[in-house]
mmCIF file of the C-alpha atoms, coordinates in Angstrom:
data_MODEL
# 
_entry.id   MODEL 
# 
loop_
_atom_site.group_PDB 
_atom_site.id 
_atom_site.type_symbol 
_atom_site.label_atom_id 
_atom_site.label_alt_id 
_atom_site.label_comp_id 
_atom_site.label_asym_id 
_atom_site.label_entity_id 
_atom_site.label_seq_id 
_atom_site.pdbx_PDB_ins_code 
_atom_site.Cartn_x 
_atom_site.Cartn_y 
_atom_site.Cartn_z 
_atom_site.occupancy 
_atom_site.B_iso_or_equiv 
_atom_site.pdbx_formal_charge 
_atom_site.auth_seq_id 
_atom_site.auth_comp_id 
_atom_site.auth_asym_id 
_atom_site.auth_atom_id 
_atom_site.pdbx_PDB_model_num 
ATOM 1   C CA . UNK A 1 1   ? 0.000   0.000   0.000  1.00 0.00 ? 1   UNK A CA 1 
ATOM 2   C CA . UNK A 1 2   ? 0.811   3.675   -0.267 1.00 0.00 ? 2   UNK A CA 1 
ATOM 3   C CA . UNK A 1 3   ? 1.679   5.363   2.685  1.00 0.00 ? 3   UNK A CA 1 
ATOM 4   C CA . UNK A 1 4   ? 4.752   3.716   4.191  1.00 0.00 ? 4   UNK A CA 1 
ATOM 5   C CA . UNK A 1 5   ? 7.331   5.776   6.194  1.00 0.00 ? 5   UNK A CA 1 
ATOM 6   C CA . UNK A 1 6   ? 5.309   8.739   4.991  1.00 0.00 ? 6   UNK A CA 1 
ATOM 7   C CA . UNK A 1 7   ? 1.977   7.572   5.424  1.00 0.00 ? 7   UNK A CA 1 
ATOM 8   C CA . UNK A 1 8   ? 3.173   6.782   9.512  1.00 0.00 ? 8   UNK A CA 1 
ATOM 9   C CA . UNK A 1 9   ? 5.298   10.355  9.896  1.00 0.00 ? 9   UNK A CA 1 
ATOM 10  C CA . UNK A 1 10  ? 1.602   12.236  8.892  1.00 0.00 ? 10  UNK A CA 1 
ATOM 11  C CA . UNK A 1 11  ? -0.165  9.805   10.834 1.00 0.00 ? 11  UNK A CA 1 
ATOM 12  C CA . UNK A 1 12  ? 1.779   10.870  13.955 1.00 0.00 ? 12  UNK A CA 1 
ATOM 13  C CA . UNK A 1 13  ? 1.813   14.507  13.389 1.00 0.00 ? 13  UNK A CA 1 
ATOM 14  C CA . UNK A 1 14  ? -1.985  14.130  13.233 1.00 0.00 ? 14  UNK A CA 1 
ATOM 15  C CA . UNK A 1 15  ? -2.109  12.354  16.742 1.00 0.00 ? 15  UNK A CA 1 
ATOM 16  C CA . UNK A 1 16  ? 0.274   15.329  18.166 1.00 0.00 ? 16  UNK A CA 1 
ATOM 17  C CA . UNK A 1 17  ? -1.795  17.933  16.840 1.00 0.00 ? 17  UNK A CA 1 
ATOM 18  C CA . UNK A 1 18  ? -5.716  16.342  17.678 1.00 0.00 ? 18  UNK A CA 1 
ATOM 19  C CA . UNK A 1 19  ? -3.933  15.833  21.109 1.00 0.00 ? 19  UNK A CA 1 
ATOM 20  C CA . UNK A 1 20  ? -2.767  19.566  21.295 1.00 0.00 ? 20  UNK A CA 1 
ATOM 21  C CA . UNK A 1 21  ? -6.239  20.734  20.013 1.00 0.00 ? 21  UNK A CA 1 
ATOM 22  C CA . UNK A 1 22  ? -8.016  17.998  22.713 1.00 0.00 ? 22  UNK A CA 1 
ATOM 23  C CA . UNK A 1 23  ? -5.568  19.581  25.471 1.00 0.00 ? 23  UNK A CA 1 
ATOM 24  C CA . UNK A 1 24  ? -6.605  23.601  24.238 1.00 0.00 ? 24  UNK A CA 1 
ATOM 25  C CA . UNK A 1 25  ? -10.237 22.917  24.114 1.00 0.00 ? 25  UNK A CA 1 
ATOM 26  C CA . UNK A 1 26  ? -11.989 23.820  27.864 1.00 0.00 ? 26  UNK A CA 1 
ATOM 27  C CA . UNK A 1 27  ? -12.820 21.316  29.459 1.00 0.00 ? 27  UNK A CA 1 
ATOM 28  C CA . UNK A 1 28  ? -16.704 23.213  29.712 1.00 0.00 ? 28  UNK A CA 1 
ATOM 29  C CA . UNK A 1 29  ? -16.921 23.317  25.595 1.00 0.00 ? 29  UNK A CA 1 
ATOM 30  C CA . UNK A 1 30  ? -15.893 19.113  25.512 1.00 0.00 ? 30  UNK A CA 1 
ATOM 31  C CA . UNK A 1 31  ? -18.319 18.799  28.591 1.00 0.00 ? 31  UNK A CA 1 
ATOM 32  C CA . UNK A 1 32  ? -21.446 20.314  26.686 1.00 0.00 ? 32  UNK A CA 1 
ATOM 33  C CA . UNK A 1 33  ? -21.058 18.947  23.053 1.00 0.00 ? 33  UNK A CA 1 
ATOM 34  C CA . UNK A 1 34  ? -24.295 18.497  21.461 1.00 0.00 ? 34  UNK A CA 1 
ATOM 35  C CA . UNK A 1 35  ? -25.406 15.450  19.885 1.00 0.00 ? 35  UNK A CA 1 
ATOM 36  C CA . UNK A 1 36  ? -24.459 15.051  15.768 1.00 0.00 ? 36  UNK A CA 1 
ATOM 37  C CA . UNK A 1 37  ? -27.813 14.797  14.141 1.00 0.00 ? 37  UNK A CA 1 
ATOM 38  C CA . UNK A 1 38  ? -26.543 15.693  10.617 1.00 0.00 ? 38  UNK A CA 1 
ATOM 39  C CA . UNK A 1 39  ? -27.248 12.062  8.545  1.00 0.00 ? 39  UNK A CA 1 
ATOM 40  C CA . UNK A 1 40  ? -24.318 12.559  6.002  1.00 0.00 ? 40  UNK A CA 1 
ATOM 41  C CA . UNK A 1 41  ? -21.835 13.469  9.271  1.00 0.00 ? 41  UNK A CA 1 
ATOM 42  C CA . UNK A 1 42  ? -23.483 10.969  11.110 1.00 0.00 ? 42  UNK A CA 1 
ATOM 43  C CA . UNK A 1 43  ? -22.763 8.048   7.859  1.00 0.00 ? 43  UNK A CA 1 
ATOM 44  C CA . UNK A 1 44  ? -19.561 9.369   7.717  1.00 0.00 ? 44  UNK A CA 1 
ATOM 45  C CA . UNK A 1 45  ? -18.362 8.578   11.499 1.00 0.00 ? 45  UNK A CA 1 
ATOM 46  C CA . UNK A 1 46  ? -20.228 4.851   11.187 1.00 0.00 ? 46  UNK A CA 1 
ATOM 47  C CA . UNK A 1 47  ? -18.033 4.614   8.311  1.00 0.00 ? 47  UNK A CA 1 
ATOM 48  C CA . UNK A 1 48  ? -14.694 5.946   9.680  1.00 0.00 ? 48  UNK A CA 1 
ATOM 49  C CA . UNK A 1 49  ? -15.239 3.708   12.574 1.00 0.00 ? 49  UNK A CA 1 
ATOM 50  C CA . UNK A 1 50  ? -15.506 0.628   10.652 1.00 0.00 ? 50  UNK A CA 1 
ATOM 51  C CA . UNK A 1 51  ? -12.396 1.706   8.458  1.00 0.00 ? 51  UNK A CA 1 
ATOM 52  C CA . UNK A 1 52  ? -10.651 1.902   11.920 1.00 0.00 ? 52  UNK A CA 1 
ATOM 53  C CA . UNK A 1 53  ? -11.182 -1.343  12.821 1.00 0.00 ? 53  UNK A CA 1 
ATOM 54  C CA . UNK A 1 54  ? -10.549 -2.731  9.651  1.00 0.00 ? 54  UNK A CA 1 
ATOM 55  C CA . UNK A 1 55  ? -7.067  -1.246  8.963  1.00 0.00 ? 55  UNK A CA 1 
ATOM 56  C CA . UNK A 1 56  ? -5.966  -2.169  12.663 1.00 0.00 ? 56  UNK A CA 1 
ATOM 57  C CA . UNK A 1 57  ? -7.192  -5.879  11.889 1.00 0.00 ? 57  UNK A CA 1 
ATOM 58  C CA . UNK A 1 58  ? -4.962  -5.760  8.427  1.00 0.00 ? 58  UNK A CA 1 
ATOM 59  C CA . UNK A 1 59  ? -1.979  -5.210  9.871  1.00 0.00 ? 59  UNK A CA 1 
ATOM 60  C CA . UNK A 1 60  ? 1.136   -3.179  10.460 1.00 0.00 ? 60  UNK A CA 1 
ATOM 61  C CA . UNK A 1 61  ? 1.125   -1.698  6.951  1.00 0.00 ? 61  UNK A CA 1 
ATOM 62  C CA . UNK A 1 62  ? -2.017  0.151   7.261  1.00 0.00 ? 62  UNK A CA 1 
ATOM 63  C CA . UNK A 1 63  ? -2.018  0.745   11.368 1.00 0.00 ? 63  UNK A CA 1 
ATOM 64  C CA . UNK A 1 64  ? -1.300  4.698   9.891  1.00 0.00 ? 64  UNK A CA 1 
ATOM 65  C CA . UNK A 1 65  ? -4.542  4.690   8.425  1.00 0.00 ? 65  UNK A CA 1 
ATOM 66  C CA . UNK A 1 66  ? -6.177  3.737   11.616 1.00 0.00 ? 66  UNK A CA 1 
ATOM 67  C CA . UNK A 1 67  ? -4.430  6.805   13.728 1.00 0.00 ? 67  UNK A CA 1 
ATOM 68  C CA . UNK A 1 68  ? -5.325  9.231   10.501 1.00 0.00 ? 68  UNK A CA 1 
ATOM 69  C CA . UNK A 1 69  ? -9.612  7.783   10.967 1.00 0.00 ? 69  UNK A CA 1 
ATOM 70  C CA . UNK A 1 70  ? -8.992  8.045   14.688 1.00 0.00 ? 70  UNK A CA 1 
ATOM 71  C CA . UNK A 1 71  ? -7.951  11.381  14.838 1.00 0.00 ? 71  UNK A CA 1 
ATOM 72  C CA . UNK A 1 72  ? -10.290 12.316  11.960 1.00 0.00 ? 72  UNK A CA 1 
ATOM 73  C CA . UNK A 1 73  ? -13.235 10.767  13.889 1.00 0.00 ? 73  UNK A CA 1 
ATOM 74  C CA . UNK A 1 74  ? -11.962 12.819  17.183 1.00 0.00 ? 74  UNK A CA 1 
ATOM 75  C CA . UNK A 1 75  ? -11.502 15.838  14.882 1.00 0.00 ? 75  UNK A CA 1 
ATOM 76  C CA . UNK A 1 76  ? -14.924 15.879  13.565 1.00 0.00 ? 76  UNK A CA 1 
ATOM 77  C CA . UNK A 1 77  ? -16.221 15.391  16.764 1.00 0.00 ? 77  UNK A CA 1 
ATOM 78  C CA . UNK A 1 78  ? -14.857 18.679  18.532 1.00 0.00 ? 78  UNK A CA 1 
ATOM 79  C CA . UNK A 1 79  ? -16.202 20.418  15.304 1.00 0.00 ? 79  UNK A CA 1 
ATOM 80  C CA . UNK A 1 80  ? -20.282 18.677  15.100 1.00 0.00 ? 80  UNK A CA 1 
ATOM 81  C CA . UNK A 1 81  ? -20.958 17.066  18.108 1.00 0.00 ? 81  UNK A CA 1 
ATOM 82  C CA . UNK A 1 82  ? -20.819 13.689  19.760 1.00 0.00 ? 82  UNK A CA 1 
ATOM 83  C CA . UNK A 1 83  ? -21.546 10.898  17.554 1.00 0.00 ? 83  UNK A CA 1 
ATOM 84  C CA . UNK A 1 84  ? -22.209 7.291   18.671 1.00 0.00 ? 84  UNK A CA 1 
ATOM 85  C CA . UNK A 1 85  ? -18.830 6.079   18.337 1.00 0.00 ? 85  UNK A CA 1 
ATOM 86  C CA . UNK A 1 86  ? -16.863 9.558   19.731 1.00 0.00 ? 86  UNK A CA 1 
ATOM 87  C CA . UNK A 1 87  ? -16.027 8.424   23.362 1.00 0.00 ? 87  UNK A CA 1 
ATOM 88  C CA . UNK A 1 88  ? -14.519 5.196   21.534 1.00 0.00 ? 88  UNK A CA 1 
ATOM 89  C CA . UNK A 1 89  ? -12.262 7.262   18.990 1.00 0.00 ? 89  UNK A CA 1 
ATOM 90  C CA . UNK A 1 90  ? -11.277 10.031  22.162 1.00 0.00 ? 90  UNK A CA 1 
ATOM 91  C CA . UNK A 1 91  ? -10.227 7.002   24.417 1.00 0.00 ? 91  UNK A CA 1 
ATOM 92  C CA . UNK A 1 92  ? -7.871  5.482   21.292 1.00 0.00 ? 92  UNK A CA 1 
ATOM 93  C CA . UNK A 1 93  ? -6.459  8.875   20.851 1.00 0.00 ? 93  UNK A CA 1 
ATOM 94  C CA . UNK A 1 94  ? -5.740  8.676   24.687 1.00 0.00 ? 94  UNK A CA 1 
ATOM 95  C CA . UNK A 1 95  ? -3.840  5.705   24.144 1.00 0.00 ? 95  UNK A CA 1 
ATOM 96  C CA . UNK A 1 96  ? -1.979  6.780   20.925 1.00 0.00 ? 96  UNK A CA 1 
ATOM 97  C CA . UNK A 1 97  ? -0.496  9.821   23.021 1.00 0.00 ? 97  UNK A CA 1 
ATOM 98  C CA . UNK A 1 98  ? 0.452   7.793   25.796 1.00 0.00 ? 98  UNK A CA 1 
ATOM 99  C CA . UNK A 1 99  ? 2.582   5.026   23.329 1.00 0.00 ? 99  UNK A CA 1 
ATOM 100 C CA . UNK A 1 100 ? 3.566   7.899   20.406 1.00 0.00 ? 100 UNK A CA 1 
ATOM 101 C CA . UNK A 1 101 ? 3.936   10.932  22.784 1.00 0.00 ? 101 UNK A CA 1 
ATOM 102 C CA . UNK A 1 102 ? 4.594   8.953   26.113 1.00 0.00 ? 102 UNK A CA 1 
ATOM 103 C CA . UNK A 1 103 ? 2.547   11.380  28.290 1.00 0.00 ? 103 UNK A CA 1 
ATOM 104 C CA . UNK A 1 104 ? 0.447   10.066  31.086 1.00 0.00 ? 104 UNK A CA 1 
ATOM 105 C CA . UNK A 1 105 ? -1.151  13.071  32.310 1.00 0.00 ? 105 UNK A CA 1 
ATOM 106 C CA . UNK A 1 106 ? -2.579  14.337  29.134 1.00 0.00 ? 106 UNK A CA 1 
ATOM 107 C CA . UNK A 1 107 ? -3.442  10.591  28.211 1.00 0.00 ? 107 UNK A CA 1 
ATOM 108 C CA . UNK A 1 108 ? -5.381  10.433  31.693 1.00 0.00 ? 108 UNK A CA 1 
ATOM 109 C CA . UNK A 1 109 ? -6.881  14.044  30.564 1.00 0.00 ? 109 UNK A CA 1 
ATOM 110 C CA . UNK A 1 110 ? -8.051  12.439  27.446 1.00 0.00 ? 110 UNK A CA 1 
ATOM 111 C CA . UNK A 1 111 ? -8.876  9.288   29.021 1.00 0.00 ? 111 UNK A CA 1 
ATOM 112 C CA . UNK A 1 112 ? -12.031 10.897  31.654 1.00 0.00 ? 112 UNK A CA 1 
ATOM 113 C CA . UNK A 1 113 ? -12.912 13.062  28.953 1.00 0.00 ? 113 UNK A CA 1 
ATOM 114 C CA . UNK A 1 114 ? -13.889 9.786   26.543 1.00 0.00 ? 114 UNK A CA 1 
ATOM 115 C CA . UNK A 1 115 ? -15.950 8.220   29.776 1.00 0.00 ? 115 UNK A CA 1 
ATOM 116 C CA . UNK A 1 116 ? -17.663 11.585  30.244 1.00 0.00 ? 116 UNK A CA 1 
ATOM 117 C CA . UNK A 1 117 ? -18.450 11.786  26.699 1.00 0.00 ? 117 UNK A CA 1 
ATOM 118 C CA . UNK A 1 118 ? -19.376 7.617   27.071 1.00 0.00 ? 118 UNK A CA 1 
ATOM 119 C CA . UNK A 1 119 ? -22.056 8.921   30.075 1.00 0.00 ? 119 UNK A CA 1 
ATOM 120 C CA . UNK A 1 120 ? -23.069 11.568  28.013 1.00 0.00 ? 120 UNK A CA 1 
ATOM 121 C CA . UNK A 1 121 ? -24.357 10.184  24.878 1.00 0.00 ? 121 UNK A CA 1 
ATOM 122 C CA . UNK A 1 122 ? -26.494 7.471   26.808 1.00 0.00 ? 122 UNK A CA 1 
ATOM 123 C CA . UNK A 1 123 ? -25.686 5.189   23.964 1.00 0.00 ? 123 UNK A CA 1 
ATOM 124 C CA . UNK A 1 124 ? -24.159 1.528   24.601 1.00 0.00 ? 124 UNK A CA 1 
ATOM 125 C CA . UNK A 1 125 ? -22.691 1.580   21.287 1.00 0.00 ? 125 UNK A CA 1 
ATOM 126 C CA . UNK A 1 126 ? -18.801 1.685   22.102 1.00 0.00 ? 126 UNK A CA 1 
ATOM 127 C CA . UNK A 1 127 ? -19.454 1.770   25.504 1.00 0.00 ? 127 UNK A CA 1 
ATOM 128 C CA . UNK A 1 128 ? -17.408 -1.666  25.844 1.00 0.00 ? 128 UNK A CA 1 
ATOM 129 C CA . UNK A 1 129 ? -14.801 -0.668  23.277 1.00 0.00 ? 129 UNK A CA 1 
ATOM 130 C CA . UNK A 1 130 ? -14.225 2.718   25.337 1.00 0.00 ? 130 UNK A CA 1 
ATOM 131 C CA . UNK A 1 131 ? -13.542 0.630   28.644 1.00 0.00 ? 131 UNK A CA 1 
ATOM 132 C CA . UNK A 1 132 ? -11.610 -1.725  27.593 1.00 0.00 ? 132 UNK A CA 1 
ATOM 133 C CA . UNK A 1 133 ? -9.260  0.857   25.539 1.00 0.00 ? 133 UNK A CA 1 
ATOM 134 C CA . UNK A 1 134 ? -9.227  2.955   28.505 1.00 0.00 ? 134 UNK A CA 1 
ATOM 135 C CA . UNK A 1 135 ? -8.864  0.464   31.328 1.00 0.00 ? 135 UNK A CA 1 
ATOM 136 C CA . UNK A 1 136 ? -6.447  -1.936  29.545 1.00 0.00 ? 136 UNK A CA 1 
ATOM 137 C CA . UNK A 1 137 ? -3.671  0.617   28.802 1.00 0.00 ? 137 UNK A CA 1 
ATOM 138 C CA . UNK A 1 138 ? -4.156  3.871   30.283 1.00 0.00 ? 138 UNK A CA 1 
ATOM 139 C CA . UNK A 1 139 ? -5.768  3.759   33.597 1.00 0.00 ? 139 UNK A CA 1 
ATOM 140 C CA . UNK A 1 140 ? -3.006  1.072   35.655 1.00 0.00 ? 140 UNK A CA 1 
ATOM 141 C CA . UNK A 1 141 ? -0.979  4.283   35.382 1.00 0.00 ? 141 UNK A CA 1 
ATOM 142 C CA . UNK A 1 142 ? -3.660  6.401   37.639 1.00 0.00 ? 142 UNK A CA 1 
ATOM 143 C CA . UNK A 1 143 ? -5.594  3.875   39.242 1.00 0.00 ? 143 UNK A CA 1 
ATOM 144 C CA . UNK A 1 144 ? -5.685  1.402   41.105 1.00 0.00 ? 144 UNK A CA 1 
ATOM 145 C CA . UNK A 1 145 ? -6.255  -2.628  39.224 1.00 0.00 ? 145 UNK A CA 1 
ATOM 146 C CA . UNK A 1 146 ? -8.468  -3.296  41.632 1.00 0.00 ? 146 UNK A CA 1 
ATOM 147 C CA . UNK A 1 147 ? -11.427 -0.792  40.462 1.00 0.00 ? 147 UNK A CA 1 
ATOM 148 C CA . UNK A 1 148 ? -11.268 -1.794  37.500 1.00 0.00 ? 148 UNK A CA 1 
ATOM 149 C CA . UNK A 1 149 ? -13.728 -4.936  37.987 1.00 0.00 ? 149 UNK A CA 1 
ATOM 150 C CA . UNK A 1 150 ? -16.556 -2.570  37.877 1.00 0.00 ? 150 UNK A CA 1 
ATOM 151 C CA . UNK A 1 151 ? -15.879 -1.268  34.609 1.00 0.00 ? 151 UNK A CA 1 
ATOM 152 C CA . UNK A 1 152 ? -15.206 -4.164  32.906 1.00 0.00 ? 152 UNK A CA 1 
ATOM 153 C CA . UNK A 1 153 ? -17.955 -5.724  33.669 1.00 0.00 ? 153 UNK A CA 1 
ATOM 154 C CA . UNK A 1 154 ? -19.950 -3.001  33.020 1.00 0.00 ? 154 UNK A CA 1 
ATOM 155 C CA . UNK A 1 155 ? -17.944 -3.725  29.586 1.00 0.00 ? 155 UNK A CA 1 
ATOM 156 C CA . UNK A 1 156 ? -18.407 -6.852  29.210 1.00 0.00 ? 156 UNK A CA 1 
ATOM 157 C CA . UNK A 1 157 ? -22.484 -5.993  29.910 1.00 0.00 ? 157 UNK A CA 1 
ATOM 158 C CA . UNK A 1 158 ? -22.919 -3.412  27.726 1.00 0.00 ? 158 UNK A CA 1 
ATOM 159 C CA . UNK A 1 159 ? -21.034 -5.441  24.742 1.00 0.00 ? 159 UNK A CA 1 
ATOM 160 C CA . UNK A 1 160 ? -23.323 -8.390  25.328 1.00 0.00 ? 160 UNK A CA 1 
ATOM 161 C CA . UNK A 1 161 ? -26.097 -6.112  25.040 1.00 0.00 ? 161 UNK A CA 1 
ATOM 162 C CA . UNK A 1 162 ? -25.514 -4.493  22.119 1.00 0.00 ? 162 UNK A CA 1 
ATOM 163 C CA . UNK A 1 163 ? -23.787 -7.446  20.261 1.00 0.00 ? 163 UNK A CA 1 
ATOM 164 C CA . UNK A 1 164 ? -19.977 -6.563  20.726 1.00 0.00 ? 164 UNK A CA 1 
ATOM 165 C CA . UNK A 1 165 ? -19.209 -9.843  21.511 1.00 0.00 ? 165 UNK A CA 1 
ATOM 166 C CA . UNK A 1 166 ? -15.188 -9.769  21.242 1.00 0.00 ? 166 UNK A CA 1 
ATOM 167 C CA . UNK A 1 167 ? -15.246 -6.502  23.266 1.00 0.00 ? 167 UNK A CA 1 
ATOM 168 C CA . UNK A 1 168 ? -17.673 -8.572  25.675 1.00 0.00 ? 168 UNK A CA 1 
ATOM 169 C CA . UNK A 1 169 ? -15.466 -11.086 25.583 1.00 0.00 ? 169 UNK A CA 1 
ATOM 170 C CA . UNK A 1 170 ? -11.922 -8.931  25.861 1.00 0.00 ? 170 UNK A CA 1 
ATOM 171 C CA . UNK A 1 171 ? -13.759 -7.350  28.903 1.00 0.00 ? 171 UNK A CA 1 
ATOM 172 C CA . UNK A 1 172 ? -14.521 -10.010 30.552 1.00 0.00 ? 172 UNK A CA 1 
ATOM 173 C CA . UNK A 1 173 ? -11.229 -11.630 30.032 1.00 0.00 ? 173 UNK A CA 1 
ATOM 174 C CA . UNK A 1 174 ? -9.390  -9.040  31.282 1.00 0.00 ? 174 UNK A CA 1 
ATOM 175 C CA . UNK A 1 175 ? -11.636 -8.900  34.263 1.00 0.00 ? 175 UNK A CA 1 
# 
């Protein structure tokens, strides 16, 4: 595929600057997002999602394209509004900046901003995705392991529910 070395150097400069624009945003503007209702934005997210998940599951090769939808995803949400799958995308951008920029505290930052966002929307979609991310690489940095039974198995709930069974499943596992 096209991309390569240069394909993964625009890929990180993308993560470094959504984080800088997730770290310069008040915390009151992410905290009172309203809710995408534009259809074509709202096709658009389903879609980056699924192209996220896809180029992850292809391989190293295309892992660039999955930071450029993530940050896109995270990028469209600060400008429209929460989407469905918007606490999922913020809490892989948390992780991204704590393995590309190595920064805990602005990973932890990012981190309760994706569960607020998670609380907000009152949507299980993601919901499992967004603890798992969070829970299985950044939060042993902040928290203690042993609270993190309750969100995980709120996890592993919320992906049986809604038919995420391998987040389910990674939940409970981890659990």
């Amino acid at each position: 595929p096209r991309g390569g070395v240069m394909g993964l150097m625009k890929a990180v400069v993308s993560v470094r600057k959504t984080v800088k624009m997730v770290k310069q945003t008040p915390m009151e503007v992410l905290d009172s997002l309203p809710v995408a209702t534009d259809p074509s934005k709202l096709a658009i997210v389903a879609f980056l999602s699924r192209l996220a998940e896809w180029s992850y599951v292809a391989g190293e090769k295309f892992i660039y394209l999955a930071l450029l939808v993530g940050t896109k995803t995270v990028k469209m949400t600060l400008s429209y509004g929460l989407f469905e799958w918007s606490a999922s995308s913020l809490s892989g951008l948390g992780v991204v900046s704590l393995l590309v920029v190595g920064d805990v505290d602005t990973s932890h930052y990012i981190g309760e901003r994706a569960l607020q966002m998670q609380e907000r929307l009152k949507s299980e979609a993601g919901k499992a995705k967004t603890l798992l991310t969070l829970h299985i690489v950044v939060c042993h940095h902040v928290k203690p392991l042993q609270s993190f039974s309750k969100p995980l198995l709120e996890g592993y709930q919320s992906g049986m529910r809604t038919g995420d069974k391998s987040m389910a499943m990674w939940c409970l596992l981890i659990n």
